[in-house]
N, CA and C atoms as an extended XYZ file, in Angstrom:
531
Properties=species:S:1:pos:R:3:atomname:S:1:resname:S:1:resid:I:1 pbc="F F F"
N      -166.666      176.213      170.007 N   MET     1
C      -165.541      176.875      169.589 CA  MET     1
C      -164.523      177.227      170.556 C   MET     1
N      -163.255      177.238      169.412 N   GLN     2
C      -162.214      177.157      170.234 CA  GLN     2
C      -161.348      178.605      170.397 C   GLN     2
N      -160.655      178.928      171.284 N   GLN     3
C      -160.485      180.100      171.662 CA  GLN     3
C      -159.936      180.853      170.310 C   GLN     3
N      -158.584      180.503      169.528 N   ARG     4
C      -158.165      181.368      168.472 CA  ARG     4
C      -159.342      181.727      167.219 C   ARG     4
N      -160.466      180.864      167.114 N   GLU     5
C      -161.723      180.891      166.248 CA  GLU     5
C      -162.309      182.138      167.005 C   GLU     5
N      -162.939      181.739      168.219 N   PHE     6
C      -163.443      183.114      168.659 CA  PHE     6
C      -162.812      184.520      168.807 C   PHE     6
N      -161.377      184.202      169.321 N   ALA     7
C      -160.695      185.644      168.766 CA  ALA     7
C      -160.678      186.225      167.478 C   ALA     7
N      -160.755      185.375      166.499 N   ARG     8
C      -160.839      185.612      164.797 CA  ARG     8
C      -162.311      186.573      164.870 C   ARG     8
N      -163.470      185.519      165.601 N   VAL     9
C      -164.929      186.207      165.546 CA  VAL     9
C      -165.010      187.455      165.942 C   VAL     9
N      -164.278      187.747      167.131 N   LEU    10
C      -164.370      189.342      167.518 CA  LEU    10
C      -163.428      190.375      166.584 C   LEU    10
N      -162.718      189.613      166.433 N   ARG    11
C      -161.760      190.986      165.424 CA  ARG    11
C      -162.763      191.104      164.714 C   ARG    11
N      -163.613      190.049      163.737 N   SER    12
C      -164.534      190.685      162.559 CA  SER    12
C      -165.963      191.892      163.062 C   SER    12
N      -166.036      191.335      164.720 N   ASN    13
C      -167.385      191.623      165.046 CA  ASN    13
C      -167.107      193.040      166.412 C   ASN    13
N      -165.818      194.084      165.877 N   MET    14
C      -165.181      194.483      167.388 CA  MET    14
C      -166.566      195.702      167.197 C   MET    14
N      -166.795      196.502      168.380 N   THR    15
C      -167.572      197.636      168.548 CA  THR    15
C      -167.098      198.784      167.874 C   THR    15
N      -167.911      199.911      168.427 N   SER    16
C      -167.597      201.114      166.897 CA  SER    16
C      -166.360      201.543      167.917 C   SER    16
N      -166.581      201.803      169.764 N   ALA    17
C      -165.318      202.306      170.147 CA  ALA    17
C      -163.874      201.494      169.823 C   ALA    17
N      -163.825      199.912      169.841 N   GLU    18
C      -163.274      199.240      169.746 CA  GLU    18
C      -162.183      199.117      168.717 C   GLU    18
N      -163.134      199.501      167.708 N   GLN    19
C      -162.647      200.130      166.087 CA  GLN    19
C      -161.884      201.449      166.102 C   GLN    19
N      -162.409      202.471      167.083 N   ARG    20
C      -161.746      203.699      166.957 CA  ARG    20
C      -160.254      203.599      167.561 C   ARG    20
N      -160.313      203.028      168.857 N   LEU    21
C      -159.121      203.050      169.464 CA  LEU    21
C      -158.385      202.000      168.977 C   LEU    21
N      -158.780      200.423      167.871 N   TRP    22
C      -157.818      200.312      167.320 CA  TRP    22
C      -157.049      201.428      166.467 C   TRP    22
N      -157.452      201.746      165.880 N   ARG    23
C      -157.368      202.585      164.615 CA  ARG    23
C      -155.918      203.780      165.034 C   ARG    23
N      -155.961      203.483      166.109 N   GLN    24
C      -155.090      204.499      167.134 CA  GLN    24
C      -153.825      203.369      167.729 C   GLN    24
N      -154.256      202.702      167.955 N   LEU    25
C      -152.981      201.590      168.202 CA  LEU    25
C      -152.751      200.840      167.195 C   LEU    25
N      -153.029      200.347      166.309 N   ARG    26
C      -152.470      199.497      165.163 CA  ARG    26
C      -151.120      200.060      164.441 C   ARG    26
N      -150.505      199.412      164.216 N   ALA    27
C      -149.465      199.438      163.490 CA  ALA    27
C      -148.453      200.715      163.942 C   ALA    27
N      -148.105      200.331      165.072 N   HIS    28
C      -146.879      200.965      166.198 CA  HIS    28
C      -147.425      202.722      165.801 C   HIS    28
N      -148.752      203.431      165.383 N   ARG    29
C      -149.499      204.346      165.783 CA  ARG    29
C      -149.478      205.251      167.154 C   ARG    29
N      -149.250      204.323      168.328 N   LEU    30
C      -148.828      204.974      169.198 CA  LEU    30
C      -147.474      205.480      169.861 C   LEU    30
N      -147.062      206.325      169.754 N   GLY    31
C      -145.463      206.538      169.956 CA  GLY    31
C      -144.681      205.298      169.316 C   GLY    31
N      -144.674      204.826      168.549 N   GLY    32
C      -143.950      203.539      168.163 CA  GLY    32
C      -144.238      202.045      169.003 C   GLY    32
N      -145.625      201.903      169.311 N   GLN    33
C      -145.475      200.674      170.353 CA  GLN    33
C      -146.434      199.915      170.049 C   GLN    33
N      -146.138      198.548      169.943 N   LYS    34
C      -146.580      197.989      169.351 CA  LYS    34
C      -148.067      196.796      170.004 C   LYS    34
N      -149.078      196.974      169.836 N   PHE    35
C      -150.285      196.507      170.153 CA  PHE    35
C      -151.008      195.077      169.649 C   PHE    35
N      -151.829      194.345      170.341 N   ARG    36
C      -151.951      193.137      169.612 CA  ARG    36
C      -154.180      193.477      169.861 C   ARG    36
N      -154.713      192.962      168.831 N   ARG    37
C      -155.988      192.743      169.158 CA  ARG    37
C      -156.934      191.645      169.394 C   ARG    37
N      -157.922      190.961      170.090 N   GLN    38
C      -158.690      190.350      170.423 CA  GLN    38
C      -157.523      189.706      170.768 C   GLN    38
N      -156.724      189.779      171.869 N   GLN    39
C      -155.661      187.969      172.059 CA  GLN    39
C      -156.091      187.116      172.992 C   GLN    39
N      -155.729      186.189      172.279 N   PRO    40
C      -156.077      184.796      173.635 CA  PRO    40
C      -155.198      184.871      174.677 C   PRO    40
N      -155.133      185.284      175.667 N   LEU    41
C      -154.541      184.611      176.937 CA  LEU    41
C      -155.328      183.710      178.165 C   LEU    41
N      -154.432      182.764      178.359 N   GLY    42
C      -154.990      181.830      179.241 CA  GLY    42
C      -156.329      181.306      179.165 C   GLY    42
N      -157.929      181.569      180.098 N   PRO    43
C      -158.738      181.332      179.055 CA  PRO    43
C      -159.658      182.469      179.224 C   PRO    43
N      -158.827      183.553      178.980 N   TYR    44
C      -159.856      184.732      178.046 CA  TYR    44
C      -159.213      185.148      177.079 C   TYR    44
N      -159.789      186.224      176.419 N   VAL    45
C      -159.887      187.012      174.971 CA  VAL    45
C      -159.819      188.472      175.348 C   VAL    45
N      -158.698      189.072      175.258 N   VAL    46
C      -158.823      190.690      175.750 CA  VAL    46
C      -158.464      191.535      174.476 C   VAL    46
N      -158.977      192.417      174.948 N   ASP    47
C      -159.495      193.103      173.866 CA  ASP    47
C      -157.917      193.744      172.770 C   ASP    47
N      -157.064      194.290      173.694 N   PHE    48
C      -155.915      194.989      173.040 CA  PHE    48
C      -154.987      194.678      174.299 C   PHE    48
N      -153.563      194.124      173.839 N   VAL    49
C      -152.325      193.334      174.446 CA  VAL    49
C      -151.117      194.847      173.561 C   VAL    49
N      -150.515      194.587      175.377 N   HIS    50
C      -148.932      195.103      174.696 CA  HIS    50
C      -147.926      194.312      175.370 C   HIS    50
N      -147.543      193.144      174.669 N   PHE    51
C      -146.873      192.489      175.685 CA  PHE    51
C      -145.188      192.510      176.475 C   PHE    51
N      -145.188      193.862      175.811 N   GLY    52
C      -143.289      194.195      176.159 CA  GLY    52
C      -143.804      194.932      177.575 C   GLY    52
N      -144.812      195.718      177.590 N   ALA    53
C      -145.518      196.666      178.467 CA  ALA    53
C      -146.257      195.191      179.825 C   ALA    53
N      -146.293      194.466      179.090 N   ARG    54
C      -147.761      193.392      180.106 CA  ARG    54
C      -148.811      194.755      180.367 C   ARG    54
N      -149.047      195.125      179.301 N   LEU    55
C      -150.541      196.153      179.489 CA  LEU    55
C      -151.525      195.522      178.607 C   LEU    55
N      -152.774      195.515      179.494 N   ILE    56
C      -153.853      194.901      178.746 CA  ILE    56
C      -155.153      195.901      178.727 C   ILE    56
N      -155.760      196.494      177.449 N   VAL    57
C      -156.804      197.791      177.526 CA  VAL    57
C      -157.716      197.266      177.053 C   VAL    57
N      -158.958      197.101      177.775 N   GLU    58
C      -160.322      197.075      177.750 CA  GLU    58
C      -161.095      197.497      177.585 C   GLU    58
N      -162.094      197.630      176.532 N   ALA    59
C      -163.176      198.680      175.793 CA  ALA    59
C      -164.565      198.402      176.073 C   ALA    59
N      -164.534      198.866      176.976 N   ASP    60
C      -166.333      198.190      177.888 CA  ASP    60
C      -167.539      198.574      177.643 C   ASP    60
N      -168.683      198.002      177.252 N   GLY    61
C      -169.840      198.507      177.400 CA  GLY    61
C      -170.974      198.376      178.737 C   GLY    61
N      -172.444      198.777      178.743 N   GLY    62
C      -172.752      198.940      179.846 CA  GLY    62
C      -172.940      197.250      180.121 C   GLY    62
N      -173.179      195.889      179.253 N   GLN    63
C      -173.087      195.231      180.166 CA  GLN    63
C      -171.794      194.621      181.380 C   GLN    63
N      -170.912      195.655      181.135 N   HIS    64
C      -169.880      194.845      182.101 CA  HIS    64
C      -169.954      195.703      183.544 C   HIS    64
N      -171.122      196.596      183.745 N   ILE    65
C      -171.445      197.677      185.063 CA  ILE    65
C      -170.912      196.183      186.220 C   ILE    65
N      -170.060      196.480      187.586 N   GLU    66
C      -170.184      195.888      188.614 CA  GLU    66
C      -170.221      194.274      188.145 C   GLU    66
N      -169.309      193.324      187.118 N   SER    67
C      -169.221      192.622      186.419 CA  SER    67
C      -168.368      191.616      187.452 C   SER    67
N      -169.228      190.381      188.183 N   VAL    68
C      -168.032      189.032      189.069 CA  VAL    68
C      -166.798      188.879      188.060 C   VAL    68
N      -167.660      188.571      186.884 N   ARG    69
C      -166.898      187.418      185.945 CA  ARG    69
C      -165.366      188.891      185.381 C   ARG    69
N      -165.933      189.972      185.410 N   ASP    70
C      -164.606      190.741      185.099 CA  ASP    70
C      -163.656      191.021      185.745 C   ASP    70
N      -164.411      190.965      186.890 N   GLN    71
C      -163.310      190.897      188.570 CA  GLN    71
C      -162.338      189.820      188.671 C   GLN    71
N      -162.990      188.546      188.545 N   GLN    72
C      -162.578      187.356      188.325 CA  GLN    72
C      -161.465      187.270      187.302 C   GLN    72
N      -161.381      188.005      185.986 N   ARG    73
C      -160.559      188.282      185.187 CA  ARG    73
C      -159.468      188.611      185.248 C   ARG    73
N      -159.730      189.942      185.563 N   ASP    74
C      -159.102      190.883      186.267 CA  ASP    74
C      -157.964      190.362      186.841 C   ASP    74
N      -158.560      189.757      187.977 N   ALA    75
C      -157.329      188.987      189.081 CA  ALA    75
C      -156.356      187.980      188.634 C   ALA    75
N      -157.263      186.920      187.607 N   TRP    76
C      -156.404      185.627      186.858 CA  TRP    76
C      -154.925      186.517      185.973 C   TRP    76
N      -155.691      188.076      185.249 N   LEU    77
C      -154.677      188.435      185.075 CA  LEU    77
C      -153.480      189.290      185.527 C   LEU    77
N      -154.002      189.749      186.940 N   ARG    78
C      -152.908      190.182      186.917 CA  ARG    78
C      -151.941      189.248      187.744 C   ARG    78
N      -152.591      188.818      188.030 N   ALA    79
C      -151.494      186.926      188.746 CA  ALA    79
C      -150.607      186.980      187.619 C   ALA    79
N      -151.254      186.853      186.427 N   GLN    80
C      -150.072      186.782      185.349 CA  GLN    80
C      -148.776      187.453      185.466 C   GLN    80
N      -149.134      188.862      185.722 N   GLY    81
C      -148.395      189.630      185.161 CA  GLY    81
C      -148.674      191.195      184.631 C   GLY    81
N      -150.239      190.939      184.360 N   PHE    82
C      -150.388      192.230      183.411 CA  PHE    82
C      -151.142      192.807      184.709 C   PHE    82
N      -150.934      194.810      183.998 N   THR    83
C      -151.369      195.310      184.500 CA  THR    83
C      -152.992      195.673      183.173 C   THR    83
N      -154.340      195.874      183.989 N   VAL    84
C      -155.213      196.043      183.203 CA  VAL    84
C      -156.023      197.407      182.909 C   VAL    84
N      -156.452      198.091      181.890 N   LEU    85
C      -156.712      199.361      181.866 CA  LEU    85
C      -158.448      199.092      181.336 C   LEU    85
N      -159.482      199.948      182.092 N   ARG    86
C      -160.988      199.325      181.460 CA  ARG    86
C      -161.303      200.797      181.660 C   ARG    86
N      -162.032      201.112      180.126 N   PHE    87
C      -162.437      201.982      179.552 CA  PHE    87
C      -163.660      201.421      179.141 C   PHE    87
N      -164.752      202.868      179.532 N   TRP    88
C      -166.356      202.850      179.373 CA  TRP    88
C      -166.122      202.972      177.725 C   TRP    88
N      -167.208      202.341      177.502 N   ASN    89
C      -167.460      203.424      175.388 CA  ASN    89
C      -167.580      204.383      175.068 C   ASN    89
N      -167.985      204.977      175.820 N   ASN    90
C      -168.407      206.610      175.629 CA  ASN    90
C      -167.518      207.386      176.468 C   ASN    90
N      -165.966      206.893      177.375 N   GLU    91
C      -165.107      207.622      177.143 CA  GLU    91
C      -164.636      207.811      175.862 C   GLU    91
N      -164.198      206.400      175.252 N   ILE    92
C      -163.234      205.967      173.873 CA  ILE    92
C      -164.346      206.988      172.822 C   ILE    92
N      -164.702      207.008      173.052 N   LEU    93
C      -165.543      207.763      171.566 CA  LEU    93
C      -165.829      209.389      171.953 C   LEU    93
N      -166.278      209.505      173.169 N   GLY    94
C      -166.166      210.873      173.525 CA  GLY    94
C      -165.017      212.081      173.955 C   GLY    94
N      -163.618      211.248      174.525 N   ASN    95
C      -162.922      211.869      175.185 CA  ASN    95
C      -161.481      210.930      174.428 C   ASN    95
N      -161.325      210.589      173.341 N   GLU    96
C      -160.509      209.489      172.940 CA  GLU    96
C      -159.271      209.718      172.686 C   GLU    96
N      -158.702      211.832      172.948 N   GLY    97
C      -157.110      212.062      172.999 CA  GLY    97
C      -156.691      211.555      174.716 C   GLY    97
N      -157.368      211.583      175.792 N   ALA    98
C      -157.205      211.431      176.764 CA  ALA    98
C      -157.001      210.049      177.436 C   ALA    98
N      -157.928      209.009      176.904 N   VAL    99
C      -157.420      207.999      176.707 CA  VAL    99
C      -156.369      207.562      176.452 C   VAL    99
N      -155.991      207.750      174.856 N   LEU   100
C      -154.747      207.561      174.440 CA  LEU   100
C      -153.858      208.085      175.416 C   LEU   100
N      -153.727      209.057      176.115 N   GLU   101
C      -152.703      209.464      176.800 CA  GLU   101
C      -152.557      208.788      178.041 C   GLU   101
N      -153.993      208.342      178.341 N   VAL   102
C      -153.986      207.246      179.738 CA  VAL   102
C      -152.388      206.064      179.228 C   VAL   102
N      -152.868      205.675      177.978 N   ILE   103
C      -152.561      204.057      178.090 CA  ILE   103
C      -151.521      204.497      177.197 C   ILE   103
N      -150.924      205.577      176.576 N   PHE   104
C      -149.257      205.946      176.478 CA  PHE   104
C      -148.512      205.766      177.717 C   PHE   104
N      -149.176      206.570      178.717 N   ALA   105
C      -148.093      207.102      180.153 CA  ALA   105
C      -148.238      205.316      180.613 C   ALA   105
N      -149.002      204.696      180.761 N   ALA   106
C      -149.077      203.345      181.052 CA  ALA   106
C      -147.601      202.521      180.256 C   ALA   106
N      -148.011      202.541      179.112 N   VAL   107
C      -147.059      201.541      178.750 CA  VAL   107
C      -145.564      202.065      178.786 C   VAL   107
N      -145.239      203.560      178.811 N   THR   108
C      -144.089      204.529      179.261 CA  THR   108
C      -143.516      203.661      180.297 C   THR   108
N      -144.253      204.233      181.613 N   ALA   109
C      -144.165      203.417      183.037 CA  ALA   109
C      -143.697      202.599      182.819 C   ALA   109
N      -144.472      201.442      182.508 N   ALA   110
C      -144.365      199.879      183.086 CA  ALA   110
C      -142.907      199.476      182.084 C   ALA   110
N      -142.336      200.132      180.477 N   LEU   111
C      -141.242      199.661      180.111 CA  LEU   111
C      -140.067      200.652      181.077 C   LEU   111
N      -140.429      201.686      181.125 N   ALA   112
C      -139.253      202.799      182.051 CA  ALA   112
C      -139.032      201.218      183.429 C   ALA   112
N      -139.532      200.951      183.932 N   GLU   113
C      -139.383      199.859      184.994 CA  GLU   113
C      -138.698      199.045      184.727 C   GLU   113
N      -138.616      198.297      183.590 N   LYS   114
C      -138.596      197.006      182.689 CA  LYS   114
C      -136.659      196.993      182.726 C   LYS   114
N      -136.649      198.201      181.908 N   GLN   115
C      -135.597      198.610      181.068 CA  GLN   115
C      -134.855      199.343      182.178 C   GLN   115
N      -132.879      198.809      181.836 N   PRO   116
C      -132.642      199.911      183.080 CA  PRO   116
C      -132.179      200.851      182.527 C   PRO   116
N      -131.190      202.194      183.359 N   SER   117
C      -131.150      203.255      182.918 CA  SER   117
C      -130.337      202.719      181.711 C   SER   117
N      -130.050      203.817      180.567 N   PRO   118
C      -128.811      203.744      179.484 CA  PRO   118
C      -127.663      204.297      180.190 C   PRO   118
N      -126.142      203.263      179.735 N   PRO   119
C      -124.890      203.748      180.495 CA  PRO   119
C      -124.834      205.439      180.304 C   PRO   119
N      -123.639      205.621      181.209 N   ALA   120
C      -123.281      206.659      180.992 CA  ALA   120
C      -122.293      206.725      179.599 C   ALA   120
N      -122.357      207.984      178.961 N   PRO   121
C      -121.257      208.119      177.990 CA  PRO   121
C      -119.917      208.084      178.176 C   PRO   121
N      -119.014      207.129      177.096 N   LEU   122
C      -117.608      207.264      177.794 CA  LEU   122
C      -117.108      208.352      177.281 C   LEU   122
N      -116.026      209.020      178.341 N   PRO   123
C      -115.346      210.406      178.289 CA  PRO   123
C      -115.189      210.567      176.852 C   PRO   123
N      -114.907      211.905      176.580 N   GLN   124
C      -114.933      212.125      174.826 CA  GLN   124
C      -113.184      212.536      174.864 C   GLN   124
N      -111.968      212.285      174.229 N   ARG   125
C      -110.807      212.244      173.804 CA  ARG   125
C      -110.525      213.040      172.780 C   ARG   125
N      -109.513      213.938      173.024 N   GLU   126
C      -108.814      214.357      171.397 CA  GLU   126
C      -108.663      213.698      170.146 C   GLU   126
N      -108.561      213.635      169.664 N   ARG   127
C      -108.379      212.448      168.490 CA  ARG   127
C      -106.509      212.586      168.518 C   ARG   127
N      -106.483      211.244      168.706 N   GLY   128
C      -104.812      210.424      169.331 CA  GLY   128
C      -104.336      210.439      170.263 C   GLY   128
N      -105.161      211.398      171.188 N   ALA   129
C      -104.775      210.811      172.744 CA  ALA   129
C      -105.319      210.098      173.285 C   ALA   129
N      -105.991      208.739      172.700 N   GLY   130
C      -106.738      207.019      173.538 CA  GLY   130
C      -105.396      206.731      173.461 C   GLY   130
N      -105.641      205.415      173.916 N   GLN   131
C      -105.598      203.947      174.645 CA  GLN   131
C      -104.700      203.588      173.255 C   GLN   131
N      -103.761      202.662      173.089 N   TRP   132
C      -104.004      201.819      172.039 CA  TRP   132
C      -104.858      200.505      171.506 C   TRP   132
N      -104.968      200.469      170.275 N   PRO   133
C      -104.398      200.833      169.330 CA  PRO   133
C      -104.952      202.020      168.199 C   PRO   133
N      -105.552      203.086      169.216 N   PHE   134
C      -106.141      204.106      168.036 CA  PHE   134
C      -105.299      205.260      168.677 C   PHE   134
N      -103.885      204.898      168.826 N   THR   135
C      -103.083      206.412      169.191 CA  THR   135
C      -102.391      206.537      167.796 C   THR   135
N      -101.525      207.943      167.404 N   SER   136
C      -101.114      208.406      165.927 CA  SER   136
C       -99.836      207.291      166.053 C   SER   136
N       -99.220      207.613      167.724 N   LYS   137
C       -97.870      207.667      167.864 CA  LYS   137
C       -97.731      205.700      168.012 C   LYS   137
N       -98.745      204.939      168.434 N   TRP   138
C       -98.610      203.578      167.614 CA  TRP   138
C       -98.871      203.653      166.264 C   TRP   138
N       -99.533      203.639      165.577 N   ARG   139
C       -99.665      203.624      163.692 CA  ARG   139
C       -98.220      203.915      163.719 C   ARG   139
N       -97.685      204.720      164.076 N   ALA   140
C       -96.106      205.603      163.513 CA  ALA   140
C       -95.547      204.220      163.582 C   ALA   140
N       -95.265      203.570      164.943 N   GLN   141
C       -94.417      203.062      164.834 CA  GLN   141
C       -94.428      201.436      164.286 C   GLN   141
N       -95.720      201.093      164.915 N   VAL   142
C       -96.117      199.983      163.786 CA  VAL   142
C       -95.870      200.176      161.670 C   VAL   142
N       -96.224      201.014      161.351 N   LYS   143
C       -96.812      201.012      160.474 CA  LYS   143
C       -95.871      201.474      159.194 C   LYS   143
N       -94.777      202.705      160.548 N   GLY   144
C       -93.139      202.984      159.835 CA  GLY   144
C       -93.668      204.231      158.937 C   GLY   144
N       -92.608      204.989      158.476 N   PRO   145
C       -93.264      206.302      157.342 CA  PRO   145
C       -93.895      206.099      156.367 C   PRO   145
N       -94.489      204.428      155.393 N   SER   146
C       -95.085      203.701      154.712 CA  SER   146
C       -96.085      203.069      155.311 C   SER   146
N       -96.913      202.824      154.272 N   HIS   147
C       -98.038      201.531      154.931 CA  HIS   147
C       -97.623      199.677      153.961 C   HIS   147
N       -96.239      200.362      153.611 N   GLU   148
C       -95.436      198.807      152.781 CA  GLU   148
C       -95.172      198.194      154.185 C   GLU   148
N       -95.104      197.129      153.929 N   GLY   149
C       -94.402      196.261      154.931 CA  GLY   149
C       -95.304      195.945      156.024 C   GLY   149
N       -96.665      196.466      156.101 N   ARG   150
C       -97.443      196.178      157.370 CA  ARG   150
C       -98.061      194.907      156.904 C   ARG   150
N       -98.225      194.680      155.436 N   SER   151
C       -99.180      193.367      155.502 CA  SER   151
C       -98.118      192.490      155.978 C   SER   151
N       -96.749      192.372      155.542 N   ALA   152
C       -95.758      190.921      155.860 CA  ALA   152
C       -95.630      190.951      157.284 C   ALA   152
N       -95.910      191.604      157.851 N   GLN   153
C       -95.747      191.547      159.183 CA  GLN   153
C       -96.956      190.899      159.863 C   GLN   153
N       -98.011      190.939      159.371 N   LEU   154
C       -99.126      189.481      159.760 CA  LEU   154
C       -98.924      188.922      159.236 C   LEU   154
N       -99.387      187.809      159.094 N   LYS   155
C       -99.159      186.468      159.088 CA  LYS   155
C      -100.647      185.523      158.929 C   LYS   155
N      -101.145      184.702      157.647 N   PRO   156
C      -102.197      184.290      157.373 CA  PRO   156
C      -103.323      184.413      159.128 C   PRO   156
N      -104.103      184.162      158.873 N   LEU   157
C      -105.117      183.803      160.457 CA  LEU   157
C      -105.011      182.829      160.694 C   LEU   157
N      -104.860      181.958      162.237 N   SER   158
C      -104.869      181.044      162.679 CA  SER   158
C      -105.815      180.327      163.318 C   SER   158
N      -106.227      179.461      163.574 N   PRO   159
C      -107.604      179.123      163.972 CA  PRO   159
C      -108.095      180.020      165.492 C   PRO   159
N      -107.157      180.407      166.248 N   ARG   160
C      -106.984      181.604      167.243 CA  ARG   160
C      -107.330      183.117      166.755 C   ARG   160
N      -106.997      183.441      165.311 N   GLY   161
C      -107.562      184.666      164.977 CA  GLY   161
C      -105.809      185.225      165.182 C   GLY   161
N      -106.080      186.211      164.834 N   ARG   162
C      -104.641      187.609      164.977 CA  ARG   162
C      -104.480      188.024      166.404 C   ARG   162
N      -105.321      187.627      167.376 N   GLY   163
C      -104.321      187.862      168.582 CA  GLY   163
C      -103.446      187.436      169.322 C   GLY   163
N      -102.767      186.585      169.083 N   GLU   164
C      -100.943      186.438      168.925 CA  GLU   164
C      -100.138      187.329      168.441 C   GLU   164
N      -100.330      187.596      167.223 N   GLN   165
C       -99.653      188.624      166.340 CA  GLN   165
C      -100.438      190.013      166.343 C   GLN   165
N      -101.125      190.381      167.243 N   VAL   166
C      -101.563      192.239      167.312 CA  VAL   166
C      -100.910      191.900      169.047 C   VAL   166
N      -100.492      191.161      169.504 N   LYS   167
C       -99.981      191.043      171.100 CA  LYS   167
C       -98.550      191.649      170.906 C   LYS   167
N       -97.481      190.582      169.631 N   ALA   168
C       -96.578      190.029      169.149 CA  ALA   168
C       -96.113      191.912      168.827 C   ALA   168
N       -97.094      192.382      167.898 N   LEU   169
C       -96.676      193.688      167.015 CA  LEU   169
C       -96.502      195.132      168.471 C   LEU   169
N       -97.637      195.054      169.394 N   ARG   170
C       -97.379      196.014      170.170 CA  ARG   170
C       -96.059      195.539      171.427 C   ARG   170
N       -95.437      194.320      171.516 N   MET   171
C       -94.573      194.211      172.279 CA  MET   171
C       -93.396      195.011      171.676 C   MET   171
N       -93.488      194.230      170.306 N   LYS   172
C       -92.035      195.153      169.623 CA  LYS   172
C       -92.259      196.364      169.814 C   LYS   172
N       -93.368      197.251      168.933 N   ALA   173
C       -93.562      199.008      169.382 CA  ALA   173
C       -93.100      199.126      170.668 C   ALA   173
N       -93.674      198.897      171.486 N   GLU   174
C       -93.258      199.163      172.883 CA  GLU   174
C       -91.517      198.974      173.303 C   GLU   174
N       -91.213      198.010      173.318 N   ALA   175
C       -89.652      197.991      172.899 CA  ALA   175
C       -88.661      199.082      171.967 C   ALA   175
N       -89.295      199.325      171.214 N   ARG   176
C       -88.754      200.241      170.393 CA  ARG   176
C       -88.962      201.827      170.936 C   ARG   176
N       -89.721      202.080      171.821 N   SER   177
C       -89.849      203.412      172.349 CA  SER   177
C       -88.762      203.553      173.651 C   SER   177
């Protein structure tokens, strides 16, 4: 059986803990974050993955106690740049809220590391106190007392756009002052 088909079979035969966790992770329900379930990654199929945060969530039953195969799998996934969170099925079923808090904290921490801080806001100025072409003084010089004649000053678009025409208008306005 190929990996994609195997993942499809796993999706249709999820454990009760996986189903319960998927109900909370699907459709951007956990803080707007997108998770995929039973996703093939290399030679493995992971229970849940958030590709943006490079986070894998595994729901484990009793068969995973001290599993050497799970340790090898986790090592391979970490080498690929993923963080692996493992939860026991009884943790998911008994304390779902705490499990979701841990997952959400891991996602937000991983995304915060990846994204630079937002740029500082631009300084606010009073209306009309900005630089060309946003000043009312410039508008009055170019447009004059009425808006007539403004369209006559601009020629049809050239292949380079109106950049040269705007420069000429600005120079003309500066010469008047």
